[in-house]
């Protein structure tokens, strides 16, 4: 079966750094995505990792350890607009489907 | 910047009725997907489509569901006889290359079955 775990909620302060963890156990692995989703909107792409290590993209970084089935998304210099749900999704199967975690609702406070 | 579009943005239908949700993927993309998200729950895969046939489908995608690419631009999801539990946001996504895996999501169609 497919199992992807993320914390349900996190709260952080504007300007701070937050790390959102994701652990996965899936049959097959073709990479891991992080998406941002604001309420009532579509997921928007943040990052993609297929090899172990850190990928940096502006204020956002994502890390992957395939041997540990673990990834994290690091958000720096938090802004109020970063308040959203962050979805971890693993690519599996010949059809390259995305299997999503339940998402982590991040609240950024003043 | 090219984007995936979906129509309608909101569809209300009665239980037992057929609905067709429409998507226009990004024009040079070859891989197409439907996902759904029941309110407050996670995004769930329904079906993937490539080269005019289904590549993979989930357990949710039963005989009541079908997909079609009737022309070079549209990608549709049909639900033959809607149930209350089909109420959800339905997202279409498309991708260009097998190895890039990145999927671009449309804005979604909110389906409400009464």
mmCIF file of C-alpha atoms in Angstrom:
data_model
loop_
_atom_site.group_PDB
_atom_site.id
_atom_site.type_symbol
_atom_site.label_atom_id
_atom_site.label_comp_id
_atom_site.label_asym_id
_atom_site.label_seq_id
_atom_site.Cartn_x
_atom_site.Cartn_y
_atom_site.Cartn_z
ATOM 1 C CA UNK A 1 0.000 0.000 0.000
ATOM 2 C CA UNK A 2 0.876 3.673 -0.101
ATOM 3 C CA UNK A 3 1.418 5.646 3.070
ATOM 4 C CA UNK A 4 2.508 9.275 3.255
ATOM 5 C CA UNK A 5 2.639 11.064 6.597
ATOM 6 C CA UNK A 6 2.877 14.765 7.346
ATOM 7 C CA UNK A 7 2.013 16.809 10.429
ATOM 8 C CA UNK A 8 -1.527 18.121 10.238
ATOM 9 C CA UNK A 9 -0.830 21.674 11.374
ATOM 10 C CA UNK A 10 2.088 23.974 12.099
ATOM 11 C CA UNK A 11 2.319 27.564 13.249
ATOM 12 C CA UNK A 12 5.275 29.876 12.708
ATOM 13 C CA UNK A 13 6.138 33.552 12.987
ATOM 14 C CA UNK A 14 6.585 35.958 10.096
ATOM 15 C CA UNK A 15 10.274 36.183 9.150
ATOM 16 C CA UNK A 16 11.130 32.852 10.723
ATOM 17 C CA UNK A 17 12.125 29.505 9.207
ATOM 18 C CA UNK A 18 9.876 26.440 9.256
ATOM 19 C CA UNK A 19 10.551 22.836 8.289
ATOM 20 C CA UNK A 20 7.704 20.576 7.208
ATOM 21 C CA UNK A 21 8.501 16.871 7.300
ATOM 22 C CA UNK A 22 7.130 14.066 5.169
ATOM 23 C CA UNK A 23 7.729 10.338 5.514
ATOM 24 C CA UNK A 24 6.567 7.852 2.938
ATOM 25 C CA UNK A 25 6.233 4.145 2.318
ATOM 26 C CA UNK A 26 5.201 3.438 -1.243
ATOM 27 C CA UNK A 27 5.398 0.624 -3.737
ATOM 28 C CA UNK A 28 7.568 2.268 -6.369
ATOM 29 C CA UNK A 29 9.160 5.687 -6.309
ATOM 30 C CA UNK A 30 9.786 8.057 -9.196
ATOM 31 C CA UNK A 31 10.318 11.186 -7.161
ATOM 32 C CA UNK A 32 8.690 13.417 -4.596
ATOM 33 C CA UNK A 33 6.867 16.703 -5.081
ATOM 34 C CA UNK A 34 5.954 19.498 -2.751
ATOM 35 C CA UNK A 35 2.914 21.548 -3.662
ATOM 36 C CA UNK A 36 1.356 24.593 -2.030
ATOM 37 C CA UNK A 37 -2.428 24.804 -1.869
ATOM 38 C CA UNK A 38 -4.460 27.781 -0.710
ATOM 39 C CA UNK A 39 -8.006 27.052 0.400
ATOM 40 C CA UNK A 40 -10.336 26.430 -2.535
ATOM 41 C CA UNK A 41 -7.532 26.597 -5.075
ATOM 42 C CA UNK A 42 -5.452 24.147 -7.089
ATOM 43 C CA UNK A 43 -2.099 22.803 -5.880
ATOM 44 C CA UNK A 44 0.824 24.803 -7.249
ATOM 45 C CA UNK A 45 4.253 23.302 -7.803
ATOM 46 C CA UNK A 46 7.035 24.137 -5.347
ATOM 47 C CA UNK A 47 9.723 21.505 -5.796
ATOM 48 C CA UNK A 48 10.649 18.086 -7.125
ATOM 49 C CA UNK A 49 13.286 15.717 -5.741
ATOM 50 C CA UNK A 50 14.288 12.416 -7.270
ATOM 51 C CA UNK A 51 17.882 12.154 -6.043
ATOM 52 C CA UNK A 52 19.049 12.357 -2.444
ATOM 53 C CA UNK A 53 20.027 15.776 -1.253
ATOM 54 C CA UNK A 54 18.889 19.341 -1.048
ATOM 55 C CA UNK A 55 17.252 21.358 -3.825
ATOM 56 C CA UNK A 56 17.150 25.107 -3.235
ATOM 57 C CA UNK A 57 14.798 27.486 -4.968
ATOM 58 C CA UNK A 58 14.685 30.985 -3.529
ATOM 59 C CA UNK A 59 13.036 30.965 -0.116
ATOM 60 C CA UNK A 60 12.069 27.320 -0.499
ATOM 61 C CA UNK A 61 14.324 24.265 -0.197
ATOM 62 C CA UNK A 62 13.450 20.595 -0.280
ATOM 63 C CA UNK A 63 15.452 17.627 0.915
ATOM 64 C CA UNK A 64 15.126 13.947 0.106
ATOM 65 C CA UNK A 65 16.548 10.779 1.627
ATOM 66 C CA UNK A 66 15.322 7.789 -0.349
ATOM 67 C CA UNK A 67 16.891 5.241 2.005
ATOM 68 C CA UNK A 68 14.957 6.727 4.927
ATOM 69 C CA UNK A 69 11.758 7.432 3.000
ATOM 70 C CA UNK A 70 11.960 11.006 4.223
ATOM 71 C CA UNK A 71 11.679 14.492 2.821
ATOM 72 C CA UNK A 72 11.321 17.967 4.212
ATOM 73 C CA UNK A 73 10.330 21.351 2.867
ATOM 74 C CA UNK A 74 12.141 24.336 4.348
ATOM 75 C CA UNK A 75 10.571 27.767 4.090
ATOM 76 C CA UNK A 76 12.733 30.755 4.990
ATOM 77 C CA UNK A 77 11.840 34.392 5.686
ATOM 78 C CA UNK A 78 8.222 33.456 6.178
ATOM 79 C CA UNK A 79 5.587 35.839 4.883
ATOM 80 C CA UNK A 80 1.913 36.031 5.752
ATOM 81 C CA UNK A 81 1.056 34.872 2.237
ATOM 82 C CA UNK A 82 2.853 31.573 2.966
ATOM 83 C CA UNK A 83 -0.125 30.576 5.116
ATOM 84 C CA UNK A 84 -1.450 27.611 3.153
ATOM 85 C CA UNK A 85 -1.536 23.837 3.037
ATOM 86 C CA UNK A 86 1.705 22.148 1.933
ATOM 87 C CA UNK A 87 1.253 18.827 0.184
ATOM 88 C CA UNK A 88 3.850 16.100 -0.085
ATOM 89 C CA UNK A 89 3.247 13.813 -3.081
ATOM 90 C CA UNK A 90 5.131 10.754 -4.314
ATOM 91 C CA UNK A 91 5.243 9.767 -7.979
ATOM 92 C CA UNK A 92 4.582 6.076 -8.513
ATOM 93 C CA UNK A 93 3.491 3.652 -11.153
ATOM 94 C CA UNK A 94 3.720 3.438 -14.911
ATOM 95 C CA UNK A 95 1.101 6.135 -15.209
ATOM 96 C CA UNK A 96 3.163 8.453 -13.015
ATOM 97 C CA UNK A 97 0.328 9.114 -10.651
ATOM 98 C CA UNK A 98 0.825 11.366 -7.658
ATOM 99 C CA UNK A 99 -0.034 9.924 -4.267
ATOM 100 C CA UNK A 100 -0.608 12.783 -1.855
ATOM 101 C CA UNK A 101 -0.247 13.098 1.872
ATOM 102 C CA UNK A 102 -3.016 14.781 3.830
ATOM 103 C CA UNK A 103 -1.163 18.091 3.742
ATOM 104 C CA UNK A 104 0.261 20.311 6.468
ATOM 105 C CA UNK A 105 -1.733 23.446 7.222
ATOM 106 C CA UNK A 106 0.788 26.194 7.941
ATOM 107 C CA UNK A 107 -0.314 29.323 9.737
ATOM 108 C CA UNK A 108 2.061 32.284 9.701
ATOM 109 C CA UNK A 109 1.484 34.766 12.513
ATOM 110 C CA UNK A 110 2.805 38.251 13.190
ATOM 111 C CA UNK B 1 2.466 31.536 -19.262
ATOM 112 C CA UNK B 2 0.404 28.596 -20.509
ATOM 113 C CA UNK B 3 -2.001 27.070 -18.030
ATOM 114 C CA UNK B 4 -4.516 24.284 -17.649
ATOM 115 C CA UNK B 5 -8.111 25.489 -17.777
ATOM 116 C CA UNK B 6 -11.253 23.758 -16.514
ATOM 117 C CA UNK B 7 -14.949 24.349 -17.028
ATOM 118 C CA UNK B 8 -17.290 24.826 -15.347
ATOM 119 C CA UNK B 9 -15.819 26.220 -12.131
ATOM 120 C CA UNK B 10 -18.829 24.972 -10.202
ATOM 121 C CA UNK B 11 -21.403 22.354 -11.188
ATOM 122 C CA UNK B 12 -24.488 21.463 -9.198
ATOM 123 C CA UNK B 13 -26.336 18.316 -10.208
ATOM 124 C CA UNK B 14 -28.934 15.970 -8.833
ATOM 125 C CA UNK B 15 -28.100 12.445 -7.740
ATOM 126 C CA UNK B 16 -28.306 10.009 -10.649
ATOM 127 C CA UNK B 17 -27.583 12.611 -13.303
ATOM 128 C CA UNK B 18 -24.652 12.485 -15.692
ATOM 129 C CA UNK B 19 -21.994 15.187 -15.586
ATOM 130 C CA UNK B 20 -19.114 15.998 -17.881
ATOM 131 C CA UNK B 21 -16.207 17.971 -16.547
ATOM 132 C CA UNK B 22 -14.016 19.638 -19.122
ATOM 133 C CA UNK B 23 -10.339 20.432 -19.179
ATOM 134 C CA UNK B 24 -8.023 22.040 -21.695
ATOM 135 C CA UNK B 25 -4.476 20.885 -20.896
ATOM 136 C CA UNK B 26 -1.380 22.861 -21.824
ATOM 137 C CA UNK B 27 -1.049 22.545 -25.584
ATOM 138 C CA UNK B 28 2.209 20.598 -25.946
ATOM 139 C CA UNK B 29 1.572 18.278 -23.028
ATOM 140 C CA UNK B 30 1.130 14.559 -23.611
ATOM 141 C CA UNK B 31 0.173 13.185 -20.210
ATOM 142 C CA UNK B 32 -3.192 13.944 -18.637
ATOM 143 C CA UNK B 33 -4.627 13.261 -15.210
ATOM 144 C CA UNK B 34 -7.741 13.652 -13.117
ATOM 145 C CA UNK B 35 -7.633 13.989 -9.337
ATOM 146 C CA UNK B 36 -10.339 14.764 -6.826
ATOM 147 C CA UNK B 37 -10.373 16.319 -3.376
ATOM 148 C CA UNK B 38 -13.316 15.862 -1.061
ATOM 149 C CA UNK B 39 -13.684 18.875 1.231
ATOM 150 C CA UNK B 40 -11.181 18.692 4.064
ATOM 151 C CA UNK B 41 -9.505 15.575 2.718
ATOM 152 C CA UNK B 42 -6.416 14.806 0.689
ATOM 153 C CA UNK B 43 -6.036 14.981 -3.064
ATOM 154 C CA UNK B 44 -6.727 11.561 -4.590
ATOM 155 C CA UNK B 45 -5.634 10.189 -7.943
ATOM 156 C CA UNK B 46 -8.388 9.037 -10.291
ATOM 157 C CA UNK B 47 -6.850 8.298 -13.678
ATOM 158 C CA UNK B 48 -3.898 8.959 -15.963
ATOM 159 C CA UNK B 49 -4.139 9.094 -19.757
ATOM 160 C CA UNK B 50 -1.493 8.935 -22.448
ATOM 161 C CA UNK B 51 -1.513 8.240 -26.166
ATOM 162 C CA UNK B 52 -5.313 8.098 -26.216
ATOM 163 C CA UNK B 53 -5.641 5.442 -23.590
ATOM 164 C CA UNK B 54 -5.790 5.045 -19.848
ATOM 165 C CA UNK B 55 -2.351 4.395 -18.323
ATOM 166 C CA UNK B 56 -3.501 3.772 -14.784
ATOM 167 C CA UNK B 57 -6.664 4.171 -12.740
ATOM 168 C CA UNK B 58 -7.477 4.030 -9.066
ATOM 169 C CA UNK B 59 -10.093 1.997 -7.245
ATOM 170 C CA UNK B 60 -12.264 5.122 -7.155
ATOM 171 C CA UNK B 61 -12.400 5.155 -10.956
ATOM 172 C CA UNK B 62 -15.106 2.529 -11.374
ATOM 173 C CA UNK B 63 -17.490 1.874 -14.262
ATOM 174 C CA UNK B 64 -19.360 5.095 -13.516
ATOM 175 C CA UNK B 65 -16.330 7.115 -14.624
ATOM 176 C CA UNK B 66 -14.877 7.549 -18.082
ATOM 177 C CA UNK B 67 -12.376 9.843 -19.737
ATOM 178 C CA UNK B 68 -12.031 11.012 -23.275
ATOM 179 C CA UNK B 69 -9.867 13.233 -25.399
ATOM 180 C CA UNK B 70 -12.408 13.991 -28.122
ATOM 181 C CA UNK B 71 -10.181 16.360 -30.074
ATOM 182 C CA UNK B 72 -6.672 17.752 -29.920
ATOM 183 C CA UNK B 73 -7.356 20.114 -27.060
ATOM 184 C CA UNK B 74 -10.032 18.891 -24.642
ATOM 185 C CA UNK B 75 -9.812 16.213 -21.979
ATOM 186 C CA UNK B 76 -13.082 15.253 -20.298
ATOM 187 C CA UNK B 77 -14.195 13.307 -17.245
ATOM 188 C CA UNK B 78 -17.688 11.852 -17.330
ATOM 189 C CA UNK B 79 -19.575 10.549 -14.337
ATOM 190 C CA UNK B 80 -22.555 8.568 -15.605
ATOM 191 C CA UNK B 81 -24.802 8.466 -12.564
ATOM 192 C CA UNK B 82 -23.639 10.778 -9.826
ATOM 193 C CA UNK B 83 -23.827 9.893 -6.152
ATOM 194 C CA UNK B 84 -23.787 12.184 -3.133
ATOM 195 C CA UNK B 85 -20.263 11.000 -2.335
ATOM 196 C CA UNK B 86 -19.030 12.240 -5.714
ATOM 197 C CA UNK B 87 -19.279 15.782 -4.355
ATOM 198 C CA UNK B 88 -15.699 17.072 -4.452
ATOM 199 C CA UNK B 89 -13.284 19.380 -6.217
ATOM 200 C CA UNK B 90 -12.056 17.739 -9.400
ATOM 201 C CA UNK B 91 -8.639 18.765 -10.681
ATOM 202 C CA UNK B 92 -7.278 18.134 -14.132
ATOM 203 C CA UNK B 93 -3.492 18.064 -14.561
ATOM 204 C CA UNK B 94 -1.160 17.706 -17.497
ATOM 205 C CA UNK B 95 2.522 16.990 -18.019
ATOM 206 C CA UNK B 96 4.955 17.111 -20.901
ATOM 207 C CA UNK B 97 7.585 14.457 -20.535
ATOM 208 C CA UNK B 98 7.684 11.056 -18.935
ATOM 209 C CA UNK B 99 10.881 11.857 -17.090
ATOM 210 C CA UNK B 100 10.033 15.307 -15.839
ATOM 211 C CA UNK B 101 6.986 14.039 -13.969
ATOM 212 C CA UNK B 102 5.900 17.589 -13.151
ATOM 213 C CA UNK B 103 2.161 17.952 -13.353
ATOM 214 C CA UNK B 104 0.456 21.303 -13.815
ATOM 215 C CA UNK B 105 -2.926 21.544 -12.163
ATOM 216 C CA UNK B 106 -5.997 23.355 -13.407
ATOM 217 C CA UNK B 107 -8.100 25.522 -11.079
ATOM 218 C CA UNK B 108 -10.596 22.739 -10.468
ATOM 219 C CA UNK B 109 -14.325 22.155 -10.868
ATOM 220 C CA UNK B 110 -16.351 22.032 -7.690
ATOM 221 C CA UNK B 111 -19.007 19.351 -8.150
ATOM 222 C CA UNK B 112 -21.956 19.401 -5.781
ATOM 223 C CA UNK B 113 -24.379 16.469 -5.946
ATOM 224 C CA UNK B 114 -27.713 17.050 -4.218
#
